[in-house]
Structures are given as structure tokens and as C-alpha cells.
Coordinates of C-alpha atoms in Angstrom, one line a residue:
A221 CA 6.2 11.3 13.6
A222 CA 7.7 13.9 11.3
E223 CA 10.4 14.8 13.9
L224 CA 11.3 11.1 14.3
L225 CA 11.6 10.6 10.5
A226 CA 13.8 13.6 10.1
R227 CA 16.0 12.6 13.0
R228 CA 16.4 8.9 12.5
G229 CA 15.9 8.7 8.7
P230 CA 19.3 10.0 7.4
V231 CA 21.2 8.0 10.0
L232 CA 19.4 4.7 9.1
V233 CA 19.8 5.3 5.3
K234 CA 23.5 5.7 5.8
R235 CA 24.0 2.9 8.3
L236 CA 21.6 0.2 6.9
L237 CA 21.0 1.0 3.2
I238 CA 24.4 2.4 2.1
D239 CA 27.0 0.9 4.5
E240 CA 25.4 -2.4 5.4
L241 CA 23.2 -3.4 2.4
K242 CA 25.4 -1.6 -0.2
I243 CA 22.4 -0.4 -2.2
P244 CA 23.8 1.2 -5.4
F245 CA 22.2 4.7 -5.2
A246 CA 22.8 6.9 -8.2
R247 CA 25.8 9.1 -8.1
A248 CA 26.5 12.5 -9.5
G249 CA 29.8 14.3 -10.0
R250 CA 32.8 13.3 -7.9
G251 CA 30.9 10.2 -6.7
M252 CA 28.4 12.2 -4.5
I253 CA 24.9 10.7 -4.1
D254 CA 22.5 12.2 -6.7
F255 CA 19.4 14.0 -5.3
T256 CA 16.3 14.5 -7.4
E257 CA 13.1 16.5 -6.9
E258 CA 9.6 15.1 -6.9
A259 CA 6.1 16.5 -6.8
A260 CA 5.4 18.9 -3.9
H261 CA 9.0 18.9 -2.6
S262 CA 10.6 22.3 -2.4
V263 CA 14.2 21.1 -3.1
P264 CA 15.9 18.1 -4.6
R265 CA 16.2 15.6 -1.7
I266 CA 15.2 12.2 -3.1
I267 CA 18.0 9.6 -3.5
H268 CA 17.3 6.9 -6.0
V269 CA 18.5 3.8 -7.8
E270 CA 17.8 4.9 -11.4
D271 CA 14.0 4.5 -11.6
L272 CA 13.7 1.3 -9.5
T273 CA 14.5 2.5 -6.0
G274 CA 11.8 0.4 -4.2
R275 CA 12.7 -2.7 -6.0
A276 CA 16.4 -2.3 -5.3
I277 CA 15.8 -1.8 -1.5
G278 CA 13.3 -4.7 -1.4
L279 CA 15.6 -7.2 -3.1
A280 CA 18.6 -6.2 -0.9
M281 CA 16.5 -6.7 2.2
L282 CA 15.2 -10.0 1.1
A283 CA 18.7 -11.2 0.4
A284 CA 19.9 -10.1 3.8
M285 CA 16.9 -11.8 5.4
R286 CA 17.7 -15.1 3.7
R287 CA 21.3 -14.9 4.9
E288 CA 20.1 -14.5 8.5
R289 CA 20.0 -17.9 10.1
R290 CA 17.8 -16.8 13.0
I291 CA 15.0 -16.0 10.6
T292 CA 12.7 -18.8 9.5
V293 CA 11.0 -18.0 6.2
V294 CA 7.7 -19.9 5.6
E295 CA 6.8 -19.8 2.0
G296 CA 3.5 -20.8 0.4
A297 CA 1.5 -19.5 3.4
S298 CA -1.3 -17.1 4.0
A299 CA -2.3 -15.5 7.3
V300 CA -6.0 -16.3 8.0
D301 CA -6.7 -14.4 11.3
L302 CA -4.9 -13.0 14.3
L303 CA -4.9 -15.1 17.4
T304 CA -6.4 -12.9 20.3
L305 CA -7.4 -13.6 23.8
S306 CA -10.9 -12.4 23.2
H307 CA -11.5 -14.5 20.1
H308 CA -9.5 -17.7 20.7
S309 CA -8.9 -18.3 24.4
H310 CA -11.1 -20.8 26.3
D311 CA -10.0 -19.5 29.7
P312 CA -12.9 -17.5 31.2
I313 CA -10.5 -15.2 33.0
D314 CA -9.2 -13.9 29.7
A315 CA -12.4 -12.0 29.2
Y316 CA -11.1 -9.5 31.7
E317 CA -7.7 -9.1 30.1
P318 CA -7.0 -6.2 27.8
P319 CA -7.1 -7.0 24.0
T320 CA -4.0 -9.1 23.4
C321 CA -2.5 -10.8 20.3
F322 CA -0.4 -14.0 20.5
G323 CA 0.1 -15.0 16.9
A324 CA -1.9 -15.9 13.9
F325 CA -3.7 -18.8 12.2
V326 CA -1.9 -19.5 9.0
L327 CA -2.9 -21.5 5.9
L328 CA -0.2 -23.7 4.5
R329 CA -1.4 -23.8 1.0
D330 CA 0.4 -26.9 -0.3
R331 CA -0.8 -28.9 2.7
R332 CA -4.2 -27.3 2.7
E333 CA -3.9 -27.1 6.4
V334 CA -4.5 -24.2 8.9
V335 CA -2.1 -24.1 11.8
P336 CA -1.5 -21.6 14.7
I337 CA 1.8 -19.8 14.8
V338 CA 2.3 -18.4 18.3
A339 CA 4.5 -15.4 19.0
G340 CA 5.5 -13.1 21.8
E341 CA 5.0 -10.2 19.4
T342 CA 3.2 -10.2 16.1
V343 CA 4.1 -7.6 13.4
L344 CA 1.8 -6.8 10.5
A345 CA 3.8 -5.8 7.4
T346 CA 1.3 -6.7 4.7
G347 CA 1.4 -3.7 2.5
G348 CA -1.5 -1.7 1.1
L349 CA -4.9 -2.2 -0.6
G350 CA -4.7 -0.9 -4.1
R351 CA -6.1 -4.0 -5.6
L352 CA -9.5 -3.0 -4.2
F353 CA -9.7 -0.5 -7.1
L354 CA -10.1 -1.1 -10.8
H355 CA -6.9 0.8 -11.7
T356 CA -3.9 0.4 -9.5
T357 CA -0.1 0.4 -9.5
N358 CA 0.0 -2.1 -6.7
P359 CA 1.0 -5.8 -6.9
N360 CA -1.5 -8.6 -6.7
G361 CA -1.1 -9.2 -3.0
A362 CA -2.2 -5.6 -2.1
R363 CA -5.7 -6.7 -1.0
G364 CA -5.9 -5.2 2.4
D365 CA -5.3 -8.5 4.2
G366 CA -3.5 -7.0 7.2
L367 CA -5.9 -4.2 7.6
A368 CA -8.9 -6.6 7.5
M369 CA -7.3 -9.0 10.1
A370 CA -6.6 -6.2 12.4
Y371 CA -10.1 -4.7 11.9
R372 CA -11.7 -8.0 12.8
A373 CA -9.5 -8.3 15.9
G374 CA -10.7 -4.9 17.1
A375 CA -7.6 -2.8 16.4
R376 CA -8.0 0.9 16.1
T377 CA -7.7 2.3 12.6
L378 CA -7.0 5.8 11.4
N379 CA -7.4 7.9 8.2
L380 CA -8.6 5.0 6.0
E381 CA -10.4 7.4 3.7
Y382 CA -7.1 8.9 2.5
I383 CA -6.3 6.8 -0.6
Q384 CA -3.6 8.4 -2.8
F385 CA -4.1 8.0 -6.5
H386 CA -0.8 8.2 -8.5
P387 CA -1.5 10.6 -11.3
T388 CA 0.6 8.8 -13.9
A389 CA 0.2 5.1 -14.6
L390 CA 0.9 3.8 -18.1
Y391 CA -2.3 3.5 -20.1
H392 CA -2.2 0.7 -22.6
P393 CA -4.8 -2.1 -23.3
D394 CA -2.2 -4.8 -23.0
A395 CA -0.4 -3.5 -19.9
D396 CA -1.0 -3.5 -16.2
R397 CA -1.1 0.0 -14.8
F398 CA 2.7 0.3 -14.6
L399 CA 3.8 3.3 -12.5
I400 CA 5.4 6.1 -14.4
S401 CA 7.6 7.6 -11.7
E402 CA 6.9 11.0 -10.2
A403 CA 10.5 11.7 -11.0
V404 CA 9.7 12.0 -14.7
R405 CA 7.7 15.2 -13.8
G406 CA 10.4 16.2 -11.3
E407 CA 12.9 16.1 -14.1
G408 CA 10.8 18.3 -16.4
G409 CA 8.1 16.1 -17.8
E410 CA 5.0 18.0 -18.8
L411 CA 1.4 16.8 -18.8
I412 CA -0.3 17.5 -22.1
R413 CA -3.6 16.7 -23.9
R414 CA -3.6 14.7 -27.1
D415 CA -3.2 17.9 -29.2
G416 CA 0.0 18.8 -27.2
T417 CA -1.6 21.5 -25.0
A418 CA -0.1 21.7 -21.5
F419 CA -2.9 22.0 -18.9
M420 CA -1.6 21.8 -15.4
K421 CA -1.1 25.5 -14.9
R422 CA -4.9 25.9 -15.0
Y423 CA -5.1 23.8 -11.8
H424 CA -2.1 24.7 -9.7
R425 CA 0.7 27.3 -9.7
R426 CA 3.4 24.6 -9.7
G427 CA 1.9 23.0 -12.8
S428 CA 3.0 19.4 -13.3
L429 CA 4.9 19.5 -10.0
A430 CA 1.7 20.1 -8.0
P431 CA 0.8 17.6 -5.2
R432 CA -0.4 14.2 -6.3
D433 CA -4.0 14.6 -5.4
V434 CA -4.2 17.9 -7.4
V435 CA -2.5 16.3 -10.4
A436 CA -4.7 13.1 -10.3
R437 CA -7.9 15.1 -10.1
A438 CA -6.8 17.5 -12.9
I439 CA -6.1 14.5 -15.2
H440 CA -9.5 13.1 -14.2
E441 CA -11.2 16.4 -15.1
E442 CA -9.3 16.7 -18.4
M443 CA -10.3 13.2 -19.4
L444 CA -13.9 14.0 -18.7
Q445 CA -13.8 17.4 -20.5
T446 CA -12.2 16.0 -23.6
A447 CA -13.9 12.5 -23.5
S448 CA -10.4 11.0 -23.6
E449 CA -9.2 7.7 -22.2
C450 CA -5.9 9.2 -21.0
V451 CA -3.6 12.2 -21.1
F452 CA 0.1 12.3 -22.0
L453 CA 3.3 12.9 -20.1
D454 CA 6.0 14.4 -22.4
I455 CA 9.7 14.2 -21.6
T456 CA 10.8 14.3 -25.3
H457 CA 12.4 17.7 -24.9
R458 CA 15.3 16.2 -22.8
P459 CA 18.2 14.5 -24.6
A460 CA 17.4 10.9 -25.6
D461 CA 20.6 9.5 -24.0
W462 CA 19.9 11.3 -20.8
V463 CA 16.3 10.0 -20.7
R464 CA 17.5 6.4 -21.3
G465 CA 20.1 6.8 -18.6
R466 CA 17.8 8.4 -16.0
F467 CA 14.8 6.2 -16.6
P468 CA 16.1 2.9 -18.0
H469 CA 13.3 0.7 -16.6
I470 CA 10.5 3.0 -17.7
H471 CA 12.1 3.4 -21.1
A472 CA 12.4 -0.4 -21.5
R473 CA 8.9 -1.2 -20.2
C474 CA 7.3 1.4 -22.5
L475 CA 9.2 0.0 -25.5
E476 CA 7.6 -3.4 -24.8
F477 CA 4.3 -1.7 -25.8
G478 CA 5.7 0.2 -28.8
I479 CA 6.2 3.5 -27.0
D480 CA 9.6 5.2 -27.2
I481 CA 9.5 7.8 -24.5
T482 CA 12.5 9.7 -26.0
K483 CA 10.3 10.4 -29.1
Q484 CA 6.7 10.0 -28.0
P485 CA 4.7 11.3 -25.0
I486 CA 3.6 8.6 -22.6
P487 CA -0.2 7.8 -22.3
V488 CA -1.1 7.9 -18.6
V489 CA -4.1 7.7 -16.3
P490 CA -4.5 8.0 -12.5
A491 CA -4.4 4.7 -10.5
A492 CA -4.8 3.8 -6.8
H493 CA -1.3 3.9 -5.4
Y494 CA -1.0 4.3 -1.6
S495 CA -3.1 4.1 1.5
C496 CA -2.1 7.0 3.8
G497 CA -4.2 5.5 6.6
G498 CA -4.2 2.1 8.2
V499 CA -3.9 0.4 11.6
A500 CA -3.1 3.2 14.1
V501 CA 0.4 2.9 15.7
D502 CA 2.7 4.8 18.0
L503 CA 6.4 5.7 17.4
E504 CA 7.4 2.1 18.0
G505 CA 4.7 0.4 15.8
R506 CA 2.4 -0.6 18.7
T507 CA -1.2 -0.9 17.9
S508 CA -4.2 -0.6 20.3
I509 CA -3.9 -4.4 20.8
R510 CA -1.2 -5.6 23.1
R511 CA 1.7 -7.5 21.5
L512 CA 0.5 -6.6 18.0
R513 CA 2.5 -4.1 15.9
A514 CA 2.2 -2.8 12.4
V515 CA 4.8 -1.2 10.0
G516 CA 4.8 0.0 6.5
E517 CA 1.7 0.8 4.4
V518 CA -0.7 -1.3 6.6
A519 CA 0.1 1.1 9.5
C520 CA -0.9 4.7 10.1
T521 CA 1.9 6.5 11.9
G522 CA 0.3 9.9 11.2
L523 CA 3.3 11.0 9.1
H524 CA 1.4 11.3 5.8
G525 CA -1.5 13.2 7.2
A526 CA -4.2 13.5 4.4
N527 CA -1.7 13.2 1.5
R528 CA 1.7 11.5 1.4
L529 CA 4.7 13.5 0.2
A530 CA 6.4 11.6 -2.7
S531 CA 9.0 9.0 -1.8
T532 CA 8.5 9.2 2.0
S533 CA 6.9 5.7 2.3
L534 CA 10.1 3.8 1.9
L535 CA 11.8 5.9 4.5
E536 CA 8.9 5.5 6.9
G537 CA 9.0 1.8 6.5
L538 CA 12.8 1.8 7.3
V539 CA 12.4 4.0 10.3
W540 CA 9.3 2.4 11.9
G541 CA 10.6 -1.1 11.0
T542 CA 13.8 -0.3 12.9
Q543 CA 11.9 1.3 15.8
A544 CA 9.6 -1.7 16.1
G545 CA 12.4 -4.2 15.9
E546 CA 14.5 -2.5 18.5
S547 CA 11.5 -2.1 20.9
I548 CA 10.5 -5.8 20.5
A549 CA 14.1 -6.9 21.3
R550 CA 14.1 -4.9 24.5
W551 CA 10.6 -6.1 25.5
L552 CA 11.3 -9.8 24.9
A553 CA 14.6 -9.5 26.9
R554 CA 12.4 -8.4 29.9
E555 CA 9.2 -10.4 29.4
R556 CA 10.0 -13.6 27.6
R557 CA 9.7 -15.8 30.7
S558 CA 6.4 -14.3 31.7
L559 CA 4.6 -14.9 28.4
R560 CA 1.5 -17.1 28.6
V561 CA -0.2 -18.8 25.7
P562 CA -3.8 -19.9 26.2
R563 CA -5.2 -23.2 24.9
I564 CA -6.1 -22.9 21.2
E565 CA -8.8 -25.1 19.6
P566 CA -7.7 -26.7 16.3
W567 CA -9.0 -25.0 13.2
R568 CA -12.2 -26.6 12.0
A569 CA -11.8 -27.3 8.3
E570 CA -14.7 -27.2 5.9
Q571 CA -14.6 -28.9 2.5
E572 CA -17.1 -27.3 0.2
P573 CA -15.4 -26.2 -3.1
I574 CA -16.1 -22.7 -4.3
D575 CA -16.8 -21.9 -7.9
P576 CA -13.9 -19.6 -9.1
A577 CA -16.3 -17.7 -11.3
L578 CA -18.0 -16.5 -8.2
I579 CA -14.7 -15.2 -6.7
L580 CA -13.8 -13.5 -10.0
Q581 CA -17.2 -11.8 -10.2
D582 CA -17.2 -10.7 -6.6
W583 CA -13.7 -9.1 -7.1
L584 CA -15.0 -7.2 -10.1
T585 CA -17.9 -6.0 -8.0
I586 CA -15.5 -4.7 -5.4
K587 CA -13.1 -3.1 -7.9
H588 CA -15.8 -1.3 -9.9
T589 CA -17.7 -0.2 -6.8
M590 CA -14.6 1.3 -5.2
W591 CA -13.4 3.0 -8.4
N592 CA -16.7 4.5 -9.3
Y593 CA -18.1 5.4 -5.9
V594 CA -15.1 5.7 -3.5
G595 CA -12.4 6.9 -6.0
L596 CA -10.9 10.2 -7.0
V597 CA -14.1 12.2 -6.6
R598 CA -16.6 11.3 -3.9
T599 CA -20.2 12.2 -3.0
T600 CA -22.5 11.1 -0.2
K601 CA -24.8 9.3 -2.7
R602 CA -22.0 7.4 -4.3
M603 CA -20.5 6.3 -1.0
K604 CA -23.9 5.3 0.4
R605 CA -24.5 3.1 -2.7
A606 CA -21.0 1.6 -2.2
L607 CA -21.7 0.8 1.4
A608 CA -25.0 -0.9 0.5
L609 CA -23.4 -3.0 -2.3
L610 CA -20.4 -4.0 -0.2
R611 CA -22.5 -4.9 2.9
E612 CA -24.7 -7.2 0.8
L613 CA -21.7 -8.7 -0.8
Q614 CA -20.0 -9.2 2.6
L615 CA -23.0 -11.2 3.8
E616 CA -22.8 -13.5 0.8
I617 CA -19.0 -13.9 1.2
E618 CA -19.2 -14.7 4.9
E619 CA -21.9 -17.3 4.2
F620 CA -19.8 -19.3 1.8
Y621 CA -16.6 -18.6 3.7
A622 CA -18.1 -20.5 6.7
R623 CA -18.5 -23.7 4.7
A624 CA -15.7 -23.3 2.1
R625 CA -12.5 -25.3 1.7
L626 CA -10.0 -22.6 2.7
T627 CA -7.8 -21.3 -0.2
D628 CA -5.9 -18.1 -0.7
P629 CA -8.4 -16.7 -3.2
I630 CA -11.3 -17.0 -0.8
L631 CA -9.2 -15.5 2.0
G632 CA -8.2 -12.6 -0.2
L633 CA -11.8 -12.0 -1.3
R634 CA -13.0 -12.0 2.3
N635 CA -10.3 -9.6 3.4
G636 CA -10.7 -7.4 0.3
C637 CA -14.4 -6.9 1.0
Q638 CA -13.8 -6.1 4.7
A639 CA -11.1 -3.6 3.8
A640 CA -13.3 -2.0 1.2
L641 CA -16.1 -1.6 3.7
A642 CA -13.7 0.0 6.2
V643 CA -12.4 2.5 3.7
T644 CA -15.9 3.4 2.5
Y645 CA -17.3 3.9 6.0
A646 CA -14.4 6.1 6.9
A647 CA -14.8 8.2 3.7
L648 CA -18.5 8.6 4.3
Q649 CA -18.0 9.8 7.9
N650 CA -15.5 12.4 6.9
R651 CA -17.4 15.4 5.5
V652 CA -14.3 17.6 4.9
S653 CA -12.4 17.6 1.7
R654 CA -8.7 17.4 2.6
G655 CA -5.7 16.0 0.8
C656 CA -6.6 12.9 -1.2
H657 CA -10.1 12.7 0.3
Y658 CA -12.2 14.9 -2.1
R659 CA -15.9 15.4 -1.9
V660 CA -17.8 17.5 -4.3
D661 CA -20.9 17.8 -2.1

């Protein structure tokens, strides 16, 4: 995986991101692309668009997708479950076929209707699962939906216990846990206590540039030792104009909450950020289920091992997305005529309304359970308690899911609980502390 990334990554960045999508990466002297250094890297090798690289790439790709007439975008829809021969075919002979996916059941939210969408190849690109935790930098949709659907379909998963916690999310009572980029530390930002004392050298020789898991646990430990709600990230020693130019978005967001990062240290806490594991895939995104692929954070390519290196996830998505797309095009050119779709029974719709207070409370149970028992620091007792709580909750959720009027919130809750159970079980099974899976027992 690492060899593929190193070989194809630079070529695809140049061809797709720079030449084709015209993404405005930051430039240094003489118009050369600017490279910055982030935690655990040995040299400056990260290209960036100010402090919003992911957003810039995502918006450019969305715009390109909407211009492509061969792509049909279905908005206001939620995937319910994967269509597989073993679960949805009524032909007895399919019981002898290898596990195979042929599309998905999809909820069209405006019409309140579940329809099958059949495909020669199905690709999961559903993102991560940070919303399972109380504090996260992830968007609202990061509920583990793709992982849960693949898990129910019987796909092999890998390394689910390795949840990376970003060390520095903005801590403010009125703000979501907005990510304070690793690049702030890469450019000289120092982690300090409320009294101004730097502390990271006590935990790692590289200080504030230590790997993410080390920094996150160090902050966690400092907060416990000092009974503090947060620590602080100080970049005030750099010139104010330089800070505003290098981190315009972070500067603007913090100003919204009365924090001028050119004059004040930033209050920060760790937050769930990235899932290093996921649905196991090969170098072309194939899962253990035929005709089902996965790319991006929902997938586990093996590249990240037990602890992702900063800023490699965007590159991984670019490389494996291209690999999967090229492979699918070749496969369909050979096999399109031989594709067979079994008879699919219509979705049986139930109509019982679900009290939104129940959904809200169940989500709070999942988030607090995962944060307290399967978070930065884990023990056997904590994880066993999490497993017991989540299993009981899953039984209740499946009971009312079976009779509920299907909505996106109930889908998300079902998938979130399933994903939380999968992560907890994987963490309990792995008795070795490594990377971002840390057990004190």
C-alpha cells in the first residue's frame, strides 16, 4: 500500500488536482508550490490550500462531478442496506454462490420510499465514524453508515480499534469541536498549560511535533493532572500578519468566539478525528464481497497501520479512488453482458412513528459510552462495560427499527450502534498497545 501511494500519488496530484481541477495550492517564492511540515513527518512535504486543503479539494471534485453528464446525482437519499445474493435473492441456487453485492436499498427521504438501486459494481465512499464519540472534528454524517452496512453484509473488516484522536480541536462552550490544524504545530505552535508552561518535551523528544496519539494522550494526562478542561496552543510568537496569512480560516473562526490567535493561545482538547481501520480492501478497492468496493476513510487499505501519518488520508482517497475507478471500467468492459440480477422483493414499509427523544437519548448513550470506555485510554473493564451497554442498546434499537417508519435519524442510530459495537469488539480483542490503540492494563 505504501509503495502504491508513493508511486502513484505525486503523478495523480499533478495530473488531477493541479492540471485538471486547478486547485489553488499555496505558492512560495518564484511561484513554486509551498511545502509545510506536520507532526511525525521528517521533512516539509505537505502541500496545502492555506488551512482548508480538504475543503478546497472536496469542492473542486463536487463541481467536476456535477459537470459530468454521465453521473446521476441523487440528493435527499440515504442508503439503507447493501443488496447481496445471500440476503436478498429468492433463487435457491444463489445460496451456493460466493458473497456478491449488486447494489443497495436506498431511502428517498422526500418520498418516504425505499427503492432498490442495482449496480454492476457498488462503491462505499461514506467516510468515517467520529460522531460515535462525544468530542469529534467530524461532520454530522460521519456515523459509520458504510461500515455498518458492510458489516451486516458480511464483509471482512480490519483494524477497527485504531481510532485516531486529533490532539487539537477548539475548546469553547459555544463551538463545535473545530479542528485546529496540525500545521499550526508544524509551523512552530507550542502546547502549553494555562500558566504558560510548555509540557510536551516531558512526553516525547519531538515535543509538540510528536505523533498524534502521543500528543493526544499527553494533553489528556495534563488535563487530568491539572484538573483543567483544556490546554492551550500558542502561535503568538510568530508575526501577526504571517499568522493571518498562513491560517486565515482558523484565525477567522476563532475570532467568532472572541479568540485572536495572533495575541492569545488557543484553548484545545483532543477529539475523535479519523478511523485508521475499516472495510478491508486490496490495491483496487475490492472488499471480500464480490462487486463491492470501498475507498476513503470507510476502507482499510493497510496504509495507515496503527496510526495515520498527518495529511495522508486525502492522498489515499485520491489514489485508491482512481485505482478503483480504473479497475471497475476495465471489469465492466469485459463483464457487462454477463451480469445477472436476481429478483428482489419490494421493501416492506412499516409505519410506527418513533419518539425523537428516544433517538436523541440513545445517541447520547453511544457517544458517552464510546468516549468514556473506548476513547483515548482503554482498559478491559471499560471495554467490557461498553460492550454490555451497546449490546443491550442494539437489541432495543433493532426491535423498534423493525416496526418503525423509516427515516434518516433511525437509520443513522441503527448504523451508529452497529459501528460502535464493531469498534469496541475489535478493541477488546487486541491486547497489545500500539499506535492509537492504547491500553493501560
